[in-house]
Amino acid sequence: IELPDDPAGYFQDGWPVYRKIVDNNYMFHREIYGDITSFIGRRFQQRPISVLEMGCGDASQTAAALRNCRVSENDFPETLSEYAAMAEASGFSGVDPLNRYTWHRTLALVNR
């Protein structure tokens, strides 16, 4: 496997293709995050949780899944994407979790 010389550029070049996949729900993001939201509500109810979210993108689906949760702390490590840093810095304001900046992420929750 040959790695790209510019990983961030490689990622950004592929972003429109990925957006098309996610926007059309080809990888079942809506169902996955619907299940995550339901699980979080049942498992943690209103207890504070810590979140470690790892992946690439802007974290909008995770933000939507956590919208009604008491998040005591979060960590969104990111190595490739400026989108995640911008979304986190803005407190996810203006992110449309249903249609725009979505992608599959790995979500780890630790009960506090």
Coordinates of N, CA and C in Angstrom, one line a residue:
I1 N 0.9 -1.2 0.0 CA 0.0 0.0 0.0 C 0.9 1.2 0.0
E2 N 0.6 2.1 -0.9 CA 1.4 3.3 -1.0 C 0.6 4.5 -0.4
L3 N 1.2 5.2 0.6 CA 0.6 6.2 1.3 C 0.7 7.5 0.5
P4 N -0.3 8.4 0.5 CA -0.2 9.7 -0.2 C 0.8 10.6 0.5
D5 N 1.4 11.5 -0.4 CA 2.4 12.4 0.2 C 1.7 13.5 1.0
D6 N 0.5 13.8 0.7 CA -0.3 14.8 1.5 C -1.6 14.2 2.0
P7 N -1.5 13.5 3.2 CA -2.7 12.9 3.7 C -3.9 13.8 3.8
A8 N -3.7 15.0 4.3 CA -4.9 15.9 4.5 C -5.5 16.3 3.1
G9 N -4.6 16.5 2.1 CA -5.1 16.8 0.8 C -5.9 15.6 0.2
Y10 N -5.3 14.5 0.4 CA -6.0 13.2 -0.1 C -7.4 13.1 0.5
F11 N -7.4 13.3 1.8 CA -8.7 13.2 2.5 C -9.7 14.3 2.0
Q12 N -9.2 15.5 1.8 CA -10.1 16.6 1.4 C -10.6 16.4 -0.1
D13 N -9.7 15.8 -0.9 CA -10.1 15.5 -2.3 C -11.2 14.5 -2.3
G14 N -11.2 13.5 -1.4 CA -12.3 12.5 -1.3 C -13.5 12.9 -0.6
W15 N -13.5 14.1 0.1 CA -14.6 14.5 0.9 C -15.9 14.6 0.1
P16 N -16.0 15.1 -1.1 CA -17.3 15.2 -1.9 C -17.9 13.8 -2.2
V17 N -17.0 12.9 -2.4 CA -17.5 11.5 -2.7 C -18.1 10.9 -1.4
Y18 N -17.4 11.1 -0.3 CA -17.9 10.6 0.9 C -19.2 11.3 1.3
R19 N -19.3 12.6 1.1 CA -20.5 13.4 1.4 C -21.7 12.8 0.6
K20 N -21.5 12.4 -0.7 CA -22.5 11.8 -1.5 C -23.0 10.5 -0.9
I21 N -22.0 9.7 -0.4 CA -22.4 8.4 0.2 C -23.2 8.6 1.4
V22 N -22.7 9.5 2.3 CA -23.4 9.8 3.6 C -24.8 10.5 3.3
D23 N -24.8 11.5 2.5 CA -26.1 12.2 2.2 C -27.2 11.3 1.7
N24 N -26.8 10.3 0.9 CA -27.7 9.4 0.4 C -28.0 8.2 1.2
N25 N -27.3 8.2 2.4 CA -27.5 7.1 3.4 C -27.1 5.7 2.9
Y26 N -26.1 5.7 2.0 CA -25.7 4.4 1.4 C -25.1 3.5 2.5
M27 N -24.5 4.1 3.5 CA -23.8 3.3 4.6 C -24.7 3.3 5.8
F28 N -25.9 3.7 5.8 CA -26.9 3.6 6.9 C -26.5 4.4 8.1
H29 N -25.9 5.6 7.9 CA -25.5 6.4 9.0 C -26.8 6.8 9.8
R30 N -27.9 7.1 9.2 CA -29.1 7.5 10.0 C -29.5 6.4 10.9
E31 N -29.5 5.2 10.4 CA -29.9 4.1 11.3 C -28.9 3.8 12.4
I32 N -27.6 3.9 12.0 CA -26.5 3.7 13.0 C -26.6 4.7 14.2
Y33 N -26.7 6.0 13.8 CA -26.7 7.0 14.8 C -28.1 7.1 15.5
G34 N -29.2 6.6 14.9 CA -30.4 6.5 15.6 C -30.3 5.5 16.7
D35 N -29.7 4.3 16.4 CA -29.4 3.3 17.4 C -28.5 3.8 18.5
I36 N -27.5 4.5 18.1 CA -26.6 5.1 19.2 C -27.3 6.0 20.1
T37 N -28.1 6.9 19.5 CA -28.9 7.9 20.3 C -29.8 7.1 21.3
S38 N -30.5 6.1 20.8 CA -31.4 5.3 21.6 C -30.6 4.6 22.7
F39 N -29.5 4.0 22.4 CA -28.7 3.3 23.4 C -28.2 4.3 24.5
I40 N -27.7 5.4 24.1 CA -27.2 6.4 25.1 C -28.4 6.8 26.0
G41 N -29.5 7.1 25.5 CA -30.7 7.4 26.3 C -31.1 6.4 27.3
R42 N -31.1 5.1 26.8 CA -31.4 4.0 27.7 C -30.4 3.7 28.8
R43 N -29.1 3.7 28.3 CA -28.0 3.3 29.2 C -27.6 4.3 30.2
F44 N -27.6 5.6 29.8 CA -27.0 6.6 30.7 C -28.1 7.6 31.2
Q45 N -29.3 7.6 30.6 CA -30.3 8.5 30.9 C -29.7 9.9 31.1
Q46 N -29.8 10.5 32.3 CA -29.3 11.9 32.4 C -28.0 11.9 33.3
R47 N -27.4 10.8 33.4 CA -26.1 10.7 34.2 C -25.0 11.3 33.3
P48 N -24.1 12.0 33.9 CA -23.0 12.6 33.1 C -22.1 11.5 32.5
I49 N -21.7 11.7 31.2 CA -20.8 10.7 30.6 C -19.6 11.4 30.0
S50 N -18.5 10.7 29.8 CA -17.3 11.1 29.1 C -17.4 10.5 27.8
V51 N -16.9 11.3 26.8 CA -16.9 10.8 25.4 C -15.6 10.8 24.8
L52 N -15.2 9.8 24.2 CA -14.0 9.7 23.3 C -14.5 9.3 21.9
E53 N -14.4 10.2 21.0 CA -14.9 10.0 19.7 C -13.7 10.1 18.7
M54 N -13.5 9.0 17.9 CA -12.4 8.9 17.1 C -12.8 8.7 15.6
G55 N -12.3 9.4 14.7 CA -12.6 9.2 13.3 C -12.2 10.4 12.5
C56 N -12.8 10.7 11.4 CA -12.5 11.8 10.6 C -13.7 12.5 10.1
G57 N -13.8 13.8 10.1 CA -15.0 14.5 9.6 C -15.3 15.6 10.6
D58 N -16.5 16.0 10.8 CA -16.8 17.1 11.6 C -17.6 16.8 12.8
A59 N -17.9 15.6 13.2 CA -18.5 15.2 14.4 C -20.0 15.5 14.5
S60 N -20.6 15.9 13.4 CA -22.0 16.3 13.5 C -23.0 15.2 13.9
Q61 N -22.8 14.0 13.5 CA -23.7 12.9 13.9 C -23.5 12.6 15.4
T62 N -22.2 12.7 15.8 CA -22.0 12.5 17.3 C -22.6 13.6 18.1
A63 N -22.4 14.8 17.6 CA -23.0 16.0 18.3 C -24.5 15.8 18.4
A64 N -25.2 15.4 17.3 CA -26.6 15.1 17.4 C -27.0 14.0 18.3
A65 N -26.2 13.0 18.4 CA -26.5 11.8 19.3 C -26.3 12.2 20.7
L66 N -25.5 13.2 21.0 CA -25.2 13.7 22.4 C -26.0 14.9 22.7
R67 N -26.8 15.4 21.9 CA -27.5 16.7 22.1 C -28.3 16.7 23.4
N68 N -28.9 15.6 23.8 CA -29.7 15.6 25.0 C -29.0 14.9 26.2
C69 N -27.7 14.8 26.1 CA -26.9 14.1 27.1 C -26.2 15.1 28.0
R70 N -25.8 14.7 29.2 CA -25.0 15.5 30.0 C -23.5 15.0 29.8
V71 N -22.8 15.7 28.9 CA -21.4 15.3 28.6 C -20.5 16.0 29.6
S72 N -19.8 15.3 30.5 CA -19.0 15.9 31.5 C -17.6 16.3 30.9
E73 N -17.2 15.6 29.9 CA -16.0 16.0 29.2 C -16.0 15.2 27.8
N74 N -15.3 15.8 26.9 CA -15.2 15.1 25.6 C -13.8 15.3 25.0
D75 N -13.5 14.4 24.1 CA -12.2 14.4 23.5 C -12.4 14.0 22.0
F76 N -12.1 14.8 21.1 CA -12.3 14.5 19.7 C -10.9 14.6 19.0
P77 N -10.1 13.6 19.2 CA -8.8 13.6 18.5 C -8.9 13.6 17.0
E78 N -8.1 14.4 16.4 CA -8.2 14.4 14.9 C -6.8 14.7 14.3
T79 N -6.5 13.9 13.3 CA -5.2 14.1 12.7 C -5.3 14.5 11.2
L80 N -6.4 14.2 10.6 CA -6.5 14.6 9.2 C -7.4 15.7 8.8
S81 N -8.4 15.9 9.6 CA -9.5 16.8 9.1 C -9.6 18.1 9.8
E82 N -9.5 19.2 9.1 CA -9.8 20.5 9.7 C -11.3 20.7 10.0
Y83 N -12.1 19.9 9.3 CA -13.6 20.1 9.5 C -13.9 19.8 11.0
A84 N -13.3 18.7 11.6 CA -13.7 18.4 12.9 C -13.2 19.5 13.9
A85 N -12.0 20.0 13.7 CA -11.6 21.1 14.6 C -12.5 22.3 14.5
M86 N -12.9 22.7 13.3 CA -13.8 23.8 13.1 C -15.1 23.6 13.8
A87 N -15.7 22.4 13.6 CA -17.0 22.1 14.2 C -16.9 22.1 15.7
E88 N -15.8 21.5 16.3 CA -15.7 21.5 17.7 C -15.5 22.9 18.3
A89 N -14.6 23.7 17.6 CA -14.4 25.0 18.0 C -15.6 25.9 18.1
S90 N -16.6 25.6 17.1 CA -17.8 26.4 17.1 C -18.9 25.8 18.0
G91 N -18.6 24.8 18.7 CA -19.6 24.2 19.6 C -20.6 23.5 18.7
F92 N -20.2 23.1 17.5 CA -21.1 22.4 16.5 C -22.3 23.3 16.1
S93 N -22.2 24.6 16.3 CA -23.2 25.5 15.8 C -23.3 25.6 14.3
G94 N -24.5 25.6 13.8 CA -24.6 25.6 12.3 C -24.4 24.3 11.6
V95 N -24.1 23.2 12.3 CA -23.9 21.9 11.7 C -25.3 21.3 11.6
D96 N -25.7 20.9 10.4 CA -26.9 20.3 10.1 C -26.7 18.8 10.2
P97 N -27.0 18.1 11.3 CA -26.7 16.7 11.4 C -27.5 15.8 10.5
L98 N -28.5 16.2 9.9 CA -29.3 15.3 9.1 C -28.8 15.2 7.6
N99 N -28.3 16.3 7.1 CA -28.0 16.3 5.7 C -26.5 16.6 5.3
R100 N -25.8 17.4 6.1 CA -24.6 17.9 5.5 C -23.3 17.2 5.9
Y101 N -22.8 17.4 7.0 CA -21.5 16.9 7.4 C -21.5 15.7 8.3
T102 N -21.8 14.6 7.7 CA -21.9 13.4 8.4 C -21.0 12.3 8.0
W103 N -20.6 11.5 8.8 CA -19.7 10.3 8.5 C -19.7 9.3 9.6
H104 N -19.3 8.2 9.3 CA -19.3 7.1 10.3 C -18.1 7.3 11.2
R105 N -18.4 7.3 12.5 CA -17.3 7.5 13.6 C -17.4 6.4 14.6
T106 N -16.4 6.2 15.3 CA -16.4 5.3 16.4 C -16.6 6.0 17.7
L107 N -17.6 5.6 18.4 CA -18.0 6.4 19.6 C -17.7 5.5 20.8
A108 N -17.0 6.0 21.8 CA -16.7 5.3 23.0 C -17.2 6.1 24.2
L109 N -18.1 5.5 25.0 CA -18.7 6.2 26.1 C -18.2 5.5 27.4
V110 N -17.9 6.3 28.3 CA -17.5 5.8 29.6 C -18.4 6.3 30.7
N111 N -19.1 5.4 31.4 CA -20.0 5.8 32.4 C -19.3 6.5 33.5
R112 N -19.7 7.7 33.9 CA -19.1 8.4 35.0 C -19.8 8.0 36.3

